Amino acid sequence: MNKYIETGEHNNEPLSSFGGVGGGLVIINYGAGNIKSIQFAFKRLGIDAILTSNIDEICAADKVIFPGVGEASTAMKMLKESGLDKIISTLKQPVLGICLGMQLMCNSTEEGNTKGLGIFDVEVKKFSNKVKVPQMGWNIIKNLQSDLFKGIKENEYMYLVHSFYAEQCKEMIAKTDYEIEYASALQKDNFYGVQFHPEKSSKAGEQILKNFLQL
């Protein structure tokens, strides 16, 4: 059994080991993420996630979570100061960006006119003043197109808190409607991103985290 698996099953469903020799699950700790809530979410699945900004540990991990809460330009500055801006896009294992983490993986964001990591070929725009900003609360995801959503039904509710959104693009694997339809999840090769917070999205969000571990 993988050393990062504490329990063999959850909710009567087996949780298989992920990866092999390596660093298990790593959550990138760069000062701009609500990392404790994500760590606790994995703990409920029986997973001890490592919080780290150490490049060697991140590169050696089996799976990587790239979180983000806050303002984009400040978060990108923190990434650059740690050298992580040069590393994240080179990772070969599955990487999941959450909320601002996903937005920073895009080409750019209007928030602070910030250049992103360019992993996803899409721009991040601000919602207009025609709707309440930020969008805060539950909304549906639809047009699900990835194994990340295995066991998740169409029009499932997820919890979102954000003022900026990724436009629809070829890398979109889920979309959400809030004034306009936008990409609420993205995938390119081993890189995944979700605008919503799976760690705050009840059983459905928990299933998505479980799916990510099994990619």
CSV table of C-alpha atoms in Angstrom, one decimal:
chain,number,residue,atom,x,y,z
A,1,MET,CA,0.0,0.0,0.0
A,2,ASN,CA,1.2,3.5,-0.8
A,3,LYS,CA,2.6,5.3,2.2
A,4,TYR,CA,0.3,8.2,1.6
A,5,ILE,CA,-2.8,6.0,1.8
A,6,GLU,CA,-3.9,5.7,5.4
A,7,THR,CA,-7.2,3.9,4.9
A,8,GLY,CA,-8.1,1.3,2.3
A,9,GLU,CA,-11.6,2.6,1.6
A,10,HIS,CA,-13.9,5.5,1.9
A,11,ASN,CA,-17.7,5.7,1.8
A,12,ASN,CA,-17.5,1.9,1.1
A,13,GLU,CA,-15.6,2.5,-2.1
A,14,PRO,CA,-12.0,1.3,-2.4
A,15,LEU,CA,-9.4,4.1,-2.7
A,16,SER,CA,-6.6,2.6,-4.7
A,17,SER,CA,-2.9,3.6,-4.3
A,18,PHE,CA,-1.7,6.2,-6.8
A,19,GLY,CA,1.8,6.4,-8.3
A,20,GLY,CA,4.6,4.3,-7.2
A,21,VAL,CA,8.1,5.3,-6.1
A,22,GLY,CA,8.1,9.0,-5.6
A,23,GLY,CA,6.7,11.8,-3.4
A,24,GLY,CA,3.0,10.9,-3.2
A,25,LEU,CA,0.7,14.0,-3.3
A,26,VAL,CA,2.1,17.5,-3.0
A,27,ILE,CA,0.3,20.8,-2.5
A,28,ILE,CA,2.3,23.7,-3.7
A,29,ASN,CA,2.7,26.1,-0.8
A,30,TYR,CA,3.7,29.5,-2.2
A,31,GLY,CA,1.7,31.9,0.0
A,32,ALA,CA,-1.4,32.3,-2.1
A,33,GLY,CA,-3.6,29.4,-1.4
A,34,ASN,CA,-6.2,28.2,1.1
A,35,ILE,CA,-4.0,25.1,1.4
A,36,LYS,CA,-5.2,23.8,4.8
A,37,SER,CA,-8.8,23.2,3.5
A,38,ILE,CA,-7.4,21.3,0.6
A,39,GLN,CA,-5.1,19.3,2.8
A,40,PHE,CA,-8.0,18.4,5.1
A,41,ALA,CA,-10.1,17.4,2.2
A,42,PHE,CA,-7.5,14.8,1.2
A,43,LYS,CA,-7.1,13.8,4.8
A,44,ARG,CA,-10.8,12.8,4.7
A,45,LEU,CA,-9.9,10.5,1.8
A,46,GLY,CA,-7.1,8.9,3.8
A,47,ILE,CA,-4.3,10.9,2.1
A,48,ASP,CA,-1.5,12.7,3.8
A,49,ALA,CA,-0.6,15.5,1.4
A,50,ILE,CA,2.7,17.3,1.7
A,51,LEU,CA,2.7,21.1,1.8
A,52,THR,CA,5.9,22.4,0.2
A,53,SER,CA,7.5,25.0,-1.9
A,54,ASN,CA,10.6,22.8,-2.4
A,55,ILE,CA,11.2,22.3,-6.1
A,56,ASP,CA,12.8,18.9,-5.7
A,57,GLU,CA,9.8,17.6,-3.7
A,58,ILE,CA,7.4,19.0,-6.2
A,59,CYS,CA,9.2,17.5,-9.1
A,60,ALA,CA,9.4,14.1,-7.4
A,61,ALA,CA,5.7,14.0,-6.5
A,62,ASP,CA,3.3,11.5,-8.0
A,63,LYS,CA,0.5,14.2,-8.2
A,64,VAL,CA,0.6,17.9,-7.7
A,65,ILE,CA,-2.1,20.4,-6.5
A,66,PHE,CA,-1.6,24.0,-7.5
A,67,PRO,CA,-4.0,26.1,-5.3
A,68,GLY,CA,-4.6,29.8,-5.3
A,69,VAL,CA,-6.8,32.3,-3.5
A,70,GLY,CA,-6.2,36.0,-3.7
A,71,GLU,CA,-5.0,38.5,-6.3
A,72,ALA,CA,-3.3,37.3,-9.5
A,73,SER,CA,-0.4,39.7,-9.8
A,74,THR,CA,0.5,39.2,-6.1
A,75,ALA,CA,0.3,35.4,-6.5
A,76,MET,CA,2.5,35.5,-9.6
A,77,LYS,CA,5.1,37.6,-7.9
A,78,MET,CA,5.3,35.0,-5.1
A,79,LEU,CA,5.7,32.2,-7.7
A,80,LYS,CA,8.5,34.2,-9.4
A,81,GLU,CA,10.3,34.9,-6.1
A,82,SER,CA,10.4,31.1,-5.4
A,83,GLY,CA,11.3,30.1,-8.9
A,84,LEU,CA,8.1,28.0,-9.2
A,85,ASP,CA,7.0,30.0,-12.3
A,86,LYS,CA,9.7,28.2,-14.3
A,87,ILE,CA,9.0,24.8,-12.8
A,88,ILE,CA,5.2,24.2,-12.9
A,89,SER,CA,4.9,24.2,-16.7
A,90,THR,CA,7.7,21.6,-17.0
A,91,LEU,CA,6.0,19.0,-14.7
A,92,LYS,CA,5.2,15.6,-16.2
A,93,GLN,CA,2.9,14.2,-13.5
A,94,PRO,CA,-0.8,15.1,-13.2
A,95,VAL,CA,-1.2,18.7,-11.9
A,96,LEU,CA,-4.5,20.1,-10.7
A,97,GLY,CA,-4.9,23.9,-10.5
A,98,ILE,CA,-7.7,25.1,-8.3
A,99,CYS,CA,-9.4,28.5,-8.6
A,100,LEU,CA,-6.7,31.2,-8.9
A,101,GLY,CA,-4.2,28.3,-9.5
A,102,MET,CA,-6.1,27.4,-12.7
A,103,GLN,CA,-6.3,31.1,-13.8
A,104,LEU,CA,-2.5,31.5,-13.4
A,105,MET,CA,-2.0,28.5,-15.7
A,106,CYS,CA,-3.7,30.4,-18.5
A,107,ASN,CA,-2.0,32.9,-20.9
A,108,SER,CA,-3.0,36.0,-19.0
A,109,THR,CA,-5.6,37.5,-16.7
A,110,GLU,CA,-7.2,40.9,-16.6
A,111,GLU,CA,-6.6,40.9,-12.8
A,112,GLY,CA,-3.6,43.2,-12.4
A,113,ASN,CA,-2.9,42.7,-16.2
A,114,THR,CA,-1.0,39.6,-15.1
A,115,LYS,CA,0.9,37.3,-17.6
A,116,GLY,CA,0.2,33.7,-16.7
A,117,LEU,CA,2.2,30.5,-17.1
A,118,GLY,CA,0.7,29.9,-20.6
A,119,ILE,CA,-0.1,26.2,-20.0
A,120,PHE,CA,-3.7,26.7,-21.2
A,121,ASP,CA,-4.1,28.8,-24.3
A,122,VAL,CA,-6.9,31.0,-23.0
A,123,GLU,CA,-7.4,34.5,-21.5
A,124,VAL,CA,-9.0,35.2,-18.1
A,125,LYS,CA,-11.6,38.0,-18.1
A,126,LYS,CA,-13.5,39.9,-15.4
A,127,PHE,CA,-17.3,39.5,-15.1
A,128,SER,CA,-19.2,42.6,-16.1
A,129,ASN,CA,-21.1,44.7,-13.6
A,130,LYS,CA,-24.4,43.2,-14.9
A,131,VAL,CA,-24.0,40.4,-12.3
A,132,LYS,CA,-23.0,40.3,-8.7
A,133,VAL,CA,-19.2,40.1,-8.5
A,134,PRO,CA,-17.7,38.0,-7.1
A,135,GLN,CA,-19.8,35.0,-8.0
A,136,MET,CA,-20.1,33.4,-4.7
A,137,GLY,CA,-21.9,30.2,-4.0
A,138,TRP,CA,-23.2,27.1,-5.8
A,139,ASN,CA,-23.5,26.8,-9.5
A,140,ILE,CA,-23.7,23.9,-12.0
A,141,ILE,CA,-21.0,22.4,-14.2
A,142,LYS,CA,-22.0,20.8,-17.5
A,143,ASN,CA,-20.6,19.4,-20.7
A,144,LEU,CA,-18.2,17.2,-18.7
A,145,GLN,CA,-15.5,15.7,-20.9
A,146,SER,CA,-12.8,14.1,-18.8
A,147,ASP,CA,-12.0,11.2,-16.5
A,148,LEU,CA,-11.6,13.9,-13.8
A,149,PHE,CA,-15.5,13.9,-13.7
A,150,LYS,CA,-15.9,10.1,-13.6
A,151,GLY,CA,-19.0,9.4,-11.5
A,152,ILE,CA,-20.1,13.1,-11.6
A,153,LYS,CA,-23.5,13.7,-13.2
A,154,GLU,CA,-24.2,16.5,-15.7
A,155,ASN,CA,-25.4,19.8,-14.0
A,156,GLU,CA,-23.8,18.8,-10.7
A,157,TYR,CA,-23.4,21.7,-8.3
A,158,MET,CA,-20.0,23.0,-7.3
A,159,TYR,CA,-18.9,25.8,-5.0
A,160,LEU,CA,-17.3,28.9,-6.6
A,161,VAL,CA,-15.9,32.2,-5.4
A,162,HIS,CA,-14.4,34.3,-8.2
A,163,SER,CA,-14.6,37.6,-10.0
A,164,PHE,CA,-12.6,36.5,-13.1
A,165,TYR,CA,-13.3,33.6,-15.5
A,166,ALA,CA,-11.5,31.7,-18.3
A,167,GLU,CA,-13.1,32.0,-21.7
A,168,GLN,CA,-14.4,29.0,-23.5
A,169,CYS,CA,-11.6,27.3,-25.5
A,170,LYS,CA,-10.5,24.1,-27.0
A,171,GLU,CA,-9.1,22.9,-23.7
A,172,MET,CA,-12.4,23.3,-21.9
A,173,ILE,CA,-13.6,20.1,-20.2
A,174,ALA,CA,-16.6,21.7,-18.3
A,175,LYS,CA,-18.5,24.9,-18.4
A,176,THR,CA,-20.7,27.0,-16.2
A,177,ASP,CA,-23.2,29.8,-16.9
A,178,TYR,CA,-23.0,33.1,-15.0
A,179,GLU,CA,-24.1,35.9,-17.3
A,180,ILE,CA,-22.2,34.1,-20.0
A,181,GLU,CA,-20.9,30.5,-20.4
A,182,TYR,CA,-17.3,30.2,-19.4
A,183,ALA,CA,-14.8,27.4,-18.9
A,184,SER,CA,-15.1,26.1,-15.3
A,185,ALA,CA,-12.5,23.3,-16.0
A,186,LEU,CA,-9.6,22.9,-18.4
A,187,GLN,CA,-7.3,20.1,-19.4
A,188,LYS,CA,-4.1,20.0,-21.6
A,189,ASP,CA,-2.0,16.8,-21.4
A,190,ASN,CA,-1.2,16.2,-17.8
A,191,PHE,CA,-2.5,19.6,-16.6
A,192,TYR,CA,-5.9,20.0,-15.2
A,193,GLY,CA,-7.6,23.1,-13.8
A,194,VAL,CA,-10.9,23.8,-12.0
A,195,GLN,CA,-12.4,27.1,-11.3
A,196,PHE,CA,-14.6,25.8,-8.5
A,197,HIS,CA,-13.4,24.5,-5.1
A,198,PRO,CA,-13.7,20.7,-5.0
A,199,GLU,CA,-12.6,20.8,-1.3
A,200,LYS,CA,-15.7,22.8,-0.5
A,201,SER,CA,-18.1,21.0,-2.9
A,202,SER,CA,-19.4,18.2,-0.7
A,203,LYS,CA,-19.5,14.6,-2.0
A,204,ALA,CA,-19.2,15.6,-5.7
A,205,GLY,CA,-16.1,17.6,-5.0
A,206,GLU,CA,-14.6,14.8,-3.0
A,207,GLN,CA,-15.2,12.5,-5.9
A,208,ILE,CA,-13.3,14.8,-8.2
A,209,LEU,CA,-10.3,14.8,-5.8
A,210,LYS,CA,-10.5,11.0,-5.7
A,211,ASN,CA,-10.6,10.9,-9.5
A,212,PHE,CA,-7.6,13.1,-9.7
A,213,LEU,CA,-5.6,10.7,-7.5
A,214,GLN,CA,-6.5,7.9,-9.8
A,215,LEU,CA,-5.6,9.6,-13.1
